[in-house]
mmCIF file of C-alpha atoms in Angstrom:
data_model
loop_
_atom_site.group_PDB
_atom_site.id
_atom_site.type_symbol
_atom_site.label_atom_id
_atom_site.label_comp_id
_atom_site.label_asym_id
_atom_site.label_seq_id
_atom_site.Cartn_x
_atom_site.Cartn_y
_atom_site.Cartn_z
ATOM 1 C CA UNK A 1 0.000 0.000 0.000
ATOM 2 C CA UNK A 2 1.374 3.120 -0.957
ATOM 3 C CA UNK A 3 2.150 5.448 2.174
ATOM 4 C CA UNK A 4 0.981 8.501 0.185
ATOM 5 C CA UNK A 5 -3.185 7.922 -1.995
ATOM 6 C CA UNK A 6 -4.543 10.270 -3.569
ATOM 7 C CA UNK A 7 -8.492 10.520 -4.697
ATOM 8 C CA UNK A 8 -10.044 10.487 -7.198
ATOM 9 C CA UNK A 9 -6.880 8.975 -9.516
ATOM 10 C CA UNK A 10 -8.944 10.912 -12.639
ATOM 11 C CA UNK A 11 -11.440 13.894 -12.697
ATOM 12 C CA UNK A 12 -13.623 15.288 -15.511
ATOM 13 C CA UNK A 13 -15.957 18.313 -14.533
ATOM 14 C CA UNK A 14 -17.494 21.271 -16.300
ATOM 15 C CA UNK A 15 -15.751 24.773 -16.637
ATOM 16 C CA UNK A 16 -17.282 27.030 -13.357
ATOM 17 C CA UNK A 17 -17.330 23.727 -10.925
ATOM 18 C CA UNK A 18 -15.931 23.459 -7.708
ATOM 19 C CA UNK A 19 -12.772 20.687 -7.554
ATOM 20 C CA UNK A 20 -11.864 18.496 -4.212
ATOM 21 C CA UNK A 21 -8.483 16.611 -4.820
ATOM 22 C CA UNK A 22 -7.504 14.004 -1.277
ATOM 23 C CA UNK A 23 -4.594 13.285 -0.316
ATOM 24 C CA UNK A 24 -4.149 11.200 2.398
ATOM 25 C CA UNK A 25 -0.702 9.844 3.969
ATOM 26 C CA UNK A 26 -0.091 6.686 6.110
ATOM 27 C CA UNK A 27 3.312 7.923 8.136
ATOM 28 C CA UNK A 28 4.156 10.757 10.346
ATOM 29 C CA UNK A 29 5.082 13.600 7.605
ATOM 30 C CA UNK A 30 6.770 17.158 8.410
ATOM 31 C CA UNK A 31 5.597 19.182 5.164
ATOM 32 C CA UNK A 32 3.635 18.829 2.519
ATOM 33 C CA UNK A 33 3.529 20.439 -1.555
ATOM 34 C CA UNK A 34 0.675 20.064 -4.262
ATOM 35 C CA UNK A 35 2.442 20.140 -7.103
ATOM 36 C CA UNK A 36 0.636 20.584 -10.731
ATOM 37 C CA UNK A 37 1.955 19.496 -13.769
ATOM 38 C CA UNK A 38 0.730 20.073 -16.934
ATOM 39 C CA UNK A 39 1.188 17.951 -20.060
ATOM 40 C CA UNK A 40 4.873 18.192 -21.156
ATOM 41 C CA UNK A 41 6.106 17.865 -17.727
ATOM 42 C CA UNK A 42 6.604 20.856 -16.596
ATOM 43 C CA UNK A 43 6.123 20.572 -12.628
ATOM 44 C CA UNK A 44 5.062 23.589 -10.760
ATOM 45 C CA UNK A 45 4.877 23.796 -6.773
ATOM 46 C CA UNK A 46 1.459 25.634 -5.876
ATOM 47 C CA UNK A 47 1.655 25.485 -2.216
ATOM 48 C CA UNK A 48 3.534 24.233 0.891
ATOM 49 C CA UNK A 49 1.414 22.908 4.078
ATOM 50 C CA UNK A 50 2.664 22.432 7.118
ATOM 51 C CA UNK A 51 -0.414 23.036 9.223
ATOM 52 C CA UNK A 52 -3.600 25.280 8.447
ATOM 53 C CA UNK A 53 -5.119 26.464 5.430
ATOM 54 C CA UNK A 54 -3.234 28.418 2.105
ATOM 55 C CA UNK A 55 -5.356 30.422 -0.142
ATOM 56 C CA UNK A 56 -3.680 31.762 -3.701
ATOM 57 C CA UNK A 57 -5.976 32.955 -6.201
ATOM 58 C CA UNK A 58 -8.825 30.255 -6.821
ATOM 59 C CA UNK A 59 -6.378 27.658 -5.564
ATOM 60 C CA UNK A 60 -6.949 26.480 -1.561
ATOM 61 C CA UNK A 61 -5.143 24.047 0.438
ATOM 62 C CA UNK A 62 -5.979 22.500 4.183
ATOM 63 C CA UNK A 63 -3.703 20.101 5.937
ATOM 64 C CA UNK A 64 -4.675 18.172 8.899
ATOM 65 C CA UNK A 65 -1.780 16.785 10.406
ATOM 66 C CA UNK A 66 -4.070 14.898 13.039
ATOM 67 C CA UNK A 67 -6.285 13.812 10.640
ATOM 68 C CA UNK A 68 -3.268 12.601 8.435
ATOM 69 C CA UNK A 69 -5.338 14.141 5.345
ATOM 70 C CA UNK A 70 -4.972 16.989 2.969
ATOM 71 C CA UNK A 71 -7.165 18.877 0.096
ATOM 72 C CA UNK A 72 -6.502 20.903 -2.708
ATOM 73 C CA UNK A 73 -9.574 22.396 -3.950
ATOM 74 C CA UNK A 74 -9.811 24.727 -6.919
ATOM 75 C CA UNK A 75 -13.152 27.366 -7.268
ATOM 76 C CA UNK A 76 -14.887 28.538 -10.517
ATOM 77 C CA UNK A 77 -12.564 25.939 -12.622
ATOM 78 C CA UNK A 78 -11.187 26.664 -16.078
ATOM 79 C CA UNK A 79 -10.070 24.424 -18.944
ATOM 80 C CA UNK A 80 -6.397 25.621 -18.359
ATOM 81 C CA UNK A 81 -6.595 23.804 -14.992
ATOM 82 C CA UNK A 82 -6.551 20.854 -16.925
ATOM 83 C CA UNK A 83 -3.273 18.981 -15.057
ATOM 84 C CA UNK A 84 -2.059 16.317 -13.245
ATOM 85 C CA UNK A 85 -2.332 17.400 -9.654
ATOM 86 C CA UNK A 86 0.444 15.489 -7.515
ATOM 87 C CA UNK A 87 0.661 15.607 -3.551
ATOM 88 C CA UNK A 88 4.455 15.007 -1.981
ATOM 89 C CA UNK A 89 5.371 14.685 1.519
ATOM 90 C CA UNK A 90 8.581 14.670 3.275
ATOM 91 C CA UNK A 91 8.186 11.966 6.132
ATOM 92 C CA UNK A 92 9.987 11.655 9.693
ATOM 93 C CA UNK A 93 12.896 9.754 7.985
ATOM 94 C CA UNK A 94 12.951 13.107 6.100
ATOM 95 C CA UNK A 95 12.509 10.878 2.851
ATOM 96 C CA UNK A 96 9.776 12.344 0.143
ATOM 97 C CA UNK A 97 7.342 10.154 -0.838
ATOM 98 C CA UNK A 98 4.268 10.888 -4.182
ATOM 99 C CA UNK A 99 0.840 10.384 -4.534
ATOM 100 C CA UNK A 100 0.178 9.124 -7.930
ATOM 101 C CA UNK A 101 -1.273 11.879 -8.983
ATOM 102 C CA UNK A 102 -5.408 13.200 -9.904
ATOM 103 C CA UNK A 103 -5.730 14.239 -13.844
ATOM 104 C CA UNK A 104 -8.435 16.779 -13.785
ATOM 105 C CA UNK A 105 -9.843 17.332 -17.028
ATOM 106 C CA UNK A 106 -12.344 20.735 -17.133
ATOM 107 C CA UNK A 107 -14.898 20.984 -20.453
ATOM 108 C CA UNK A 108 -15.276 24.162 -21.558
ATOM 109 C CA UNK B 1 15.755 35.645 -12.064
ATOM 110 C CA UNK B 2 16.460 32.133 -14.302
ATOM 111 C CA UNK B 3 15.065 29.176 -13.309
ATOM 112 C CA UNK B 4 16.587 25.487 -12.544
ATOM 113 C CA UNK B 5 18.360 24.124 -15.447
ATOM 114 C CA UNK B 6 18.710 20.648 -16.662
ATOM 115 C CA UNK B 7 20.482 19.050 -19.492
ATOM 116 C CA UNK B 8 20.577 17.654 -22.331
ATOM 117 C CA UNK B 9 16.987 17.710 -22.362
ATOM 118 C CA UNK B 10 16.360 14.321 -23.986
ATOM 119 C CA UNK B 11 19.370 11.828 -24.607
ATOM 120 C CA UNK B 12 19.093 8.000 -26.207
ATOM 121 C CA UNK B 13 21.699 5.545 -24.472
ATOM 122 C CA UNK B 14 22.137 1.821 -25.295
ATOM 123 C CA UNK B 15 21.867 -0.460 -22.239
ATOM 124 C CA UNK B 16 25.125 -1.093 -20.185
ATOM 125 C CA UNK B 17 25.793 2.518 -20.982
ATOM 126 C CA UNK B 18 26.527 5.247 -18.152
ATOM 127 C CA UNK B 19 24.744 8.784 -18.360
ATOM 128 C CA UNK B 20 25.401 12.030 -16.369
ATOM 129 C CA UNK B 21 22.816 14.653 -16.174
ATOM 130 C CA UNK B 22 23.238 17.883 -14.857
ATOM 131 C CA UNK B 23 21.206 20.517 -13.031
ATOM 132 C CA UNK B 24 21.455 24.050 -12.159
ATOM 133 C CA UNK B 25 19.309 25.306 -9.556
ATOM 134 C CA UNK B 26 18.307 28.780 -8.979
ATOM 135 C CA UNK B 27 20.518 31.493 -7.614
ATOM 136 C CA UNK B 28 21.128 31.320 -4.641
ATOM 137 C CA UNK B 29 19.517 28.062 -3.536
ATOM 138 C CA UNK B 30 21.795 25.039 -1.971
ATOM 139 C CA UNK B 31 19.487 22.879 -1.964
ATOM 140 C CA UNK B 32 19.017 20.258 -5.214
ATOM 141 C CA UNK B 33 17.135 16.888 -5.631
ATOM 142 C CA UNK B 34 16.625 14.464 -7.776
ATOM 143 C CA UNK B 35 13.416 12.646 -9.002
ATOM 144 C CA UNK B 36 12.751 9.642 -11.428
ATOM 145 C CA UNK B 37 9.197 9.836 -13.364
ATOM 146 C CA UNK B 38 7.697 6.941 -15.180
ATOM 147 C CA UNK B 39 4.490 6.328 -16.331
ATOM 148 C CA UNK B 40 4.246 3.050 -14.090
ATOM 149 C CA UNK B 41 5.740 4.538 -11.034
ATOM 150 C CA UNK B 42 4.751 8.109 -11.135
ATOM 151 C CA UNK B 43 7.218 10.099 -9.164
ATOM 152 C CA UNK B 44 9.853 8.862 -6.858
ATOM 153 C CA UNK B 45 12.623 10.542 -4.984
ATOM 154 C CA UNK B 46 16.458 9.619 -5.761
ATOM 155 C CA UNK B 47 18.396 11.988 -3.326
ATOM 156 C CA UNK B 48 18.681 15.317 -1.600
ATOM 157 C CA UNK B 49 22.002 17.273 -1.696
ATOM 158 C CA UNK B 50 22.253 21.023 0.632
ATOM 159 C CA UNK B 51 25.991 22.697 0.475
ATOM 160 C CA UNK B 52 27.707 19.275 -1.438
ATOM 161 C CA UNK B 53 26.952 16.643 0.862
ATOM 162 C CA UNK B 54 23.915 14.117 0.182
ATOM 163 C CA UNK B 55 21.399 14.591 2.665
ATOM 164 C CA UNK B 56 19.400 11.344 2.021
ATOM 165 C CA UNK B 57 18.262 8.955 -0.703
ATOM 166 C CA UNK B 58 15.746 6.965 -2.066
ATOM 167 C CA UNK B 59 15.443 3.180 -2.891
ATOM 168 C CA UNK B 60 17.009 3.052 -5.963
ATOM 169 C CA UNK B 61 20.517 0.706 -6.487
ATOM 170 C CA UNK B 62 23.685 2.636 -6.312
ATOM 171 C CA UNK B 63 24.290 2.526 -9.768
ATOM 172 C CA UNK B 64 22.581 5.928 -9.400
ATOM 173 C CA UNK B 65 24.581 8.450 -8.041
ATOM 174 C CA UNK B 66 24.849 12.062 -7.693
ATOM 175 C CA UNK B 67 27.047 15.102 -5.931
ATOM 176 C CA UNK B 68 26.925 18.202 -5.569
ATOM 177 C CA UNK B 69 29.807 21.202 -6.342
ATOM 178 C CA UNK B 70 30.533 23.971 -4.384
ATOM 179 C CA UNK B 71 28.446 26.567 -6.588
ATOM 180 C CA UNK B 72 25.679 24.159 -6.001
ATOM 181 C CA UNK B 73 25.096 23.014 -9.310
ATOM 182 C CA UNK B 74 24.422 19.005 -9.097
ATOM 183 C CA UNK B 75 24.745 15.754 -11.298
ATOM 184 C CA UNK B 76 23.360 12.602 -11.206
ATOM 185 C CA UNK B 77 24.945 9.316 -13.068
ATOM 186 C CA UNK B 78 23.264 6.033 -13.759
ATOM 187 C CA UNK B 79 25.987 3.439 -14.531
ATOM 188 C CA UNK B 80 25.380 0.126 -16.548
ATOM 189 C CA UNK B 81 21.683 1.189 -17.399
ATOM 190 C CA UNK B 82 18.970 -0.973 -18.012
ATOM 191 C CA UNK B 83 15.828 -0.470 -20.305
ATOM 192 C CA UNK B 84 14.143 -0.134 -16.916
ATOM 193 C CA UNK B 85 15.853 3.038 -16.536
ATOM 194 C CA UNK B 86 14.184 5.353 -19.071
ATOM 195 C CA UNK B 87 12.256 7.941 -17.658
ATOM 196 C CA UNK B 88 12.329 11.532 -16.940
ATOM 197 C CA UNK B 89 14.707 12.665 -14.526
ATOM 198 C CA UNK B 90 13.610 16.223 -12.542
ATOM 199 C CA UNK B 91 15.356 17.960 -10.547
ATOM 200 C CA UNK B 92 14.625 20.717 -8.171
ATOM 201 C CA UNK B 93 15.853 23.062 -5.897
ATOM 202 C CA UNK B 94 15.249 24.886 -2.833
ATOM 203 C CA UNK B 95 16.849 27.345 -0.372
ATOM 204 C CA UNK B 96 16.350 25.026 2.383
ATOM 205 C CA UNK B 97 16.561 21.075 2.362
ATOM 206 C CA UNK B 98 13.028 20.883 4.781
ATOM 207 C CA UNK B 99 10.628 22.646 2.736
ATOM 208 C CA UNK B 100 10.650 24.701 5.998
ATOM 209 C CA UNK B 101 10.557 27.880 3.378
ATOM 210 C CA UNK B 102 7.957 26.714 1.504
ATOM 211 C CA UNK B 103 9.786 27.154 -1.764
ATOM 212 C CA UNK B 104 10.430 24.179 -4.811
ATOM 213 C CA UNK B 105 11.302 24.843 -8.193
ATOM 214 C CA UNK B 106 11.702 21.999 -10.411
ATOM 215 C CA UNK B 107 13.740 22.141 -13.820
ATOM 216 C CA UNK B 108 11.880 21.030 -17.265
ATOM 217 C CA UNK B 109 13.840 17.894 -16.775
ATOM 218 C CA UNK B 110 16.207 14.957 -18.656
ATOM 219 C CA UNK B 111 14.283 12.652 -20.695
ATOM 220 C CA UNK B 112 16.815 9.529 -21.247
ATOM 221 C CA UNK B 113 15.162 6.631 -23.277
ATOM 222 C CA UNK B 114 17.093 2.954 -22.989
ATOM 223 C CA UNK B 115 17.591 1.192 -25.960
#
């Protein structure tokens, strides 16, 4: 079993919807990025979590560290939002370990 | 400022050949590591380098290797490669080796195909 799952693995939704990406981790973790990357490979880091909430643009993260759970959710969506969306976590052993990634897919 | 930079940007090798790809991280940043993407595998981490000495590393065999130089541009190698080992190779850097300032910039990456 992976340490790091993400949910749903793929997601198709209409342009103007409101997107929930999960990530949830099995092991103790320090730090957190959601990383997107669009087709190409290209990898961009759009936030780091540590505890809390991070709001940029129409892009917000949570982390529960508790909970051993975090969400990326994205309002008002738009076809150029159309990535792979890839949670990676640096556990206790200080090692960084990937979710396999969500490929959202927003119709215009 | 210029991003991380990687090259070559795509390379062809014949198995039991050795490769060495190199990355330049942002100005500034002493931080660098290394990832291997494949489509079965998705991401997975190779090693960590801050101010030239390898931090920690990933499951991988040691004929990957990497180091870092004193301007804190890094290399990797893989030695004797197999087809196994074609992927895309990212790397990224950071000012910090924790993530504790938030920061991660990743370079467009090394494709290497196996033949």
């Amino acid at each position: 079993k992976n340490e790091v799952e993400q949910s749903p693995q793929n997601l198709t939704a209409q342009e103007g919807e409101f997107i929930t990406i999960n990530c949830s981790y099995s092991v103790g973790i320090s730090a957190l990025h959601w990383l997107q990357q669009h087709p190409g490979g290209g990898i961009v880091s759009l936030f780091m979590l540590s505890s809390g909430k991070k709001k940029h643009g129409r892009l917000i993260a949570t982390i529960n560290i508790q909970e051993k759970h975090s969400s990326l959710h994205i309002t008002a969506s738009h076809p150029r939002d159309s990535a792979v969306y890839i949670c990676a976590a640096r556990n206790r052993d200080d090692k960084i370990i990937f979710g396999k990634g969500t490929r959202l897919h927003i119709l215009p | 400022k210029a991003g991380v930079t990687q090259t070559p940007r795509y390379l062809i090798k014949t198995r039991g050949q050795q490769v060495t790809l190199s990355c330049s991280p942002i100005s500034g940043h002493r931080s660098v590591s290394w990832y291997q993407q494949t489509p079965g595998q998705g991401l997975q981490f190779l090693f960590e380098y801050f101010s030239e000495t390898q931090r920690n590393k990933g499951n991988f065999p040691g004929r990957f290797s990497g180091r870092q130089f004193s301007n804190s541009r890094s290399e990797m190698n893989v030695s004797t490669l197999e087809l196994g080992d074609s992927a895309l190779y990212l790397c990224a850097s950071s000012l910090d080796p924790g993530w504790f300032t938030g920061e991660l910039f990743f370079g467009e990456g090394s494709r290497l195909t196996v033949l």
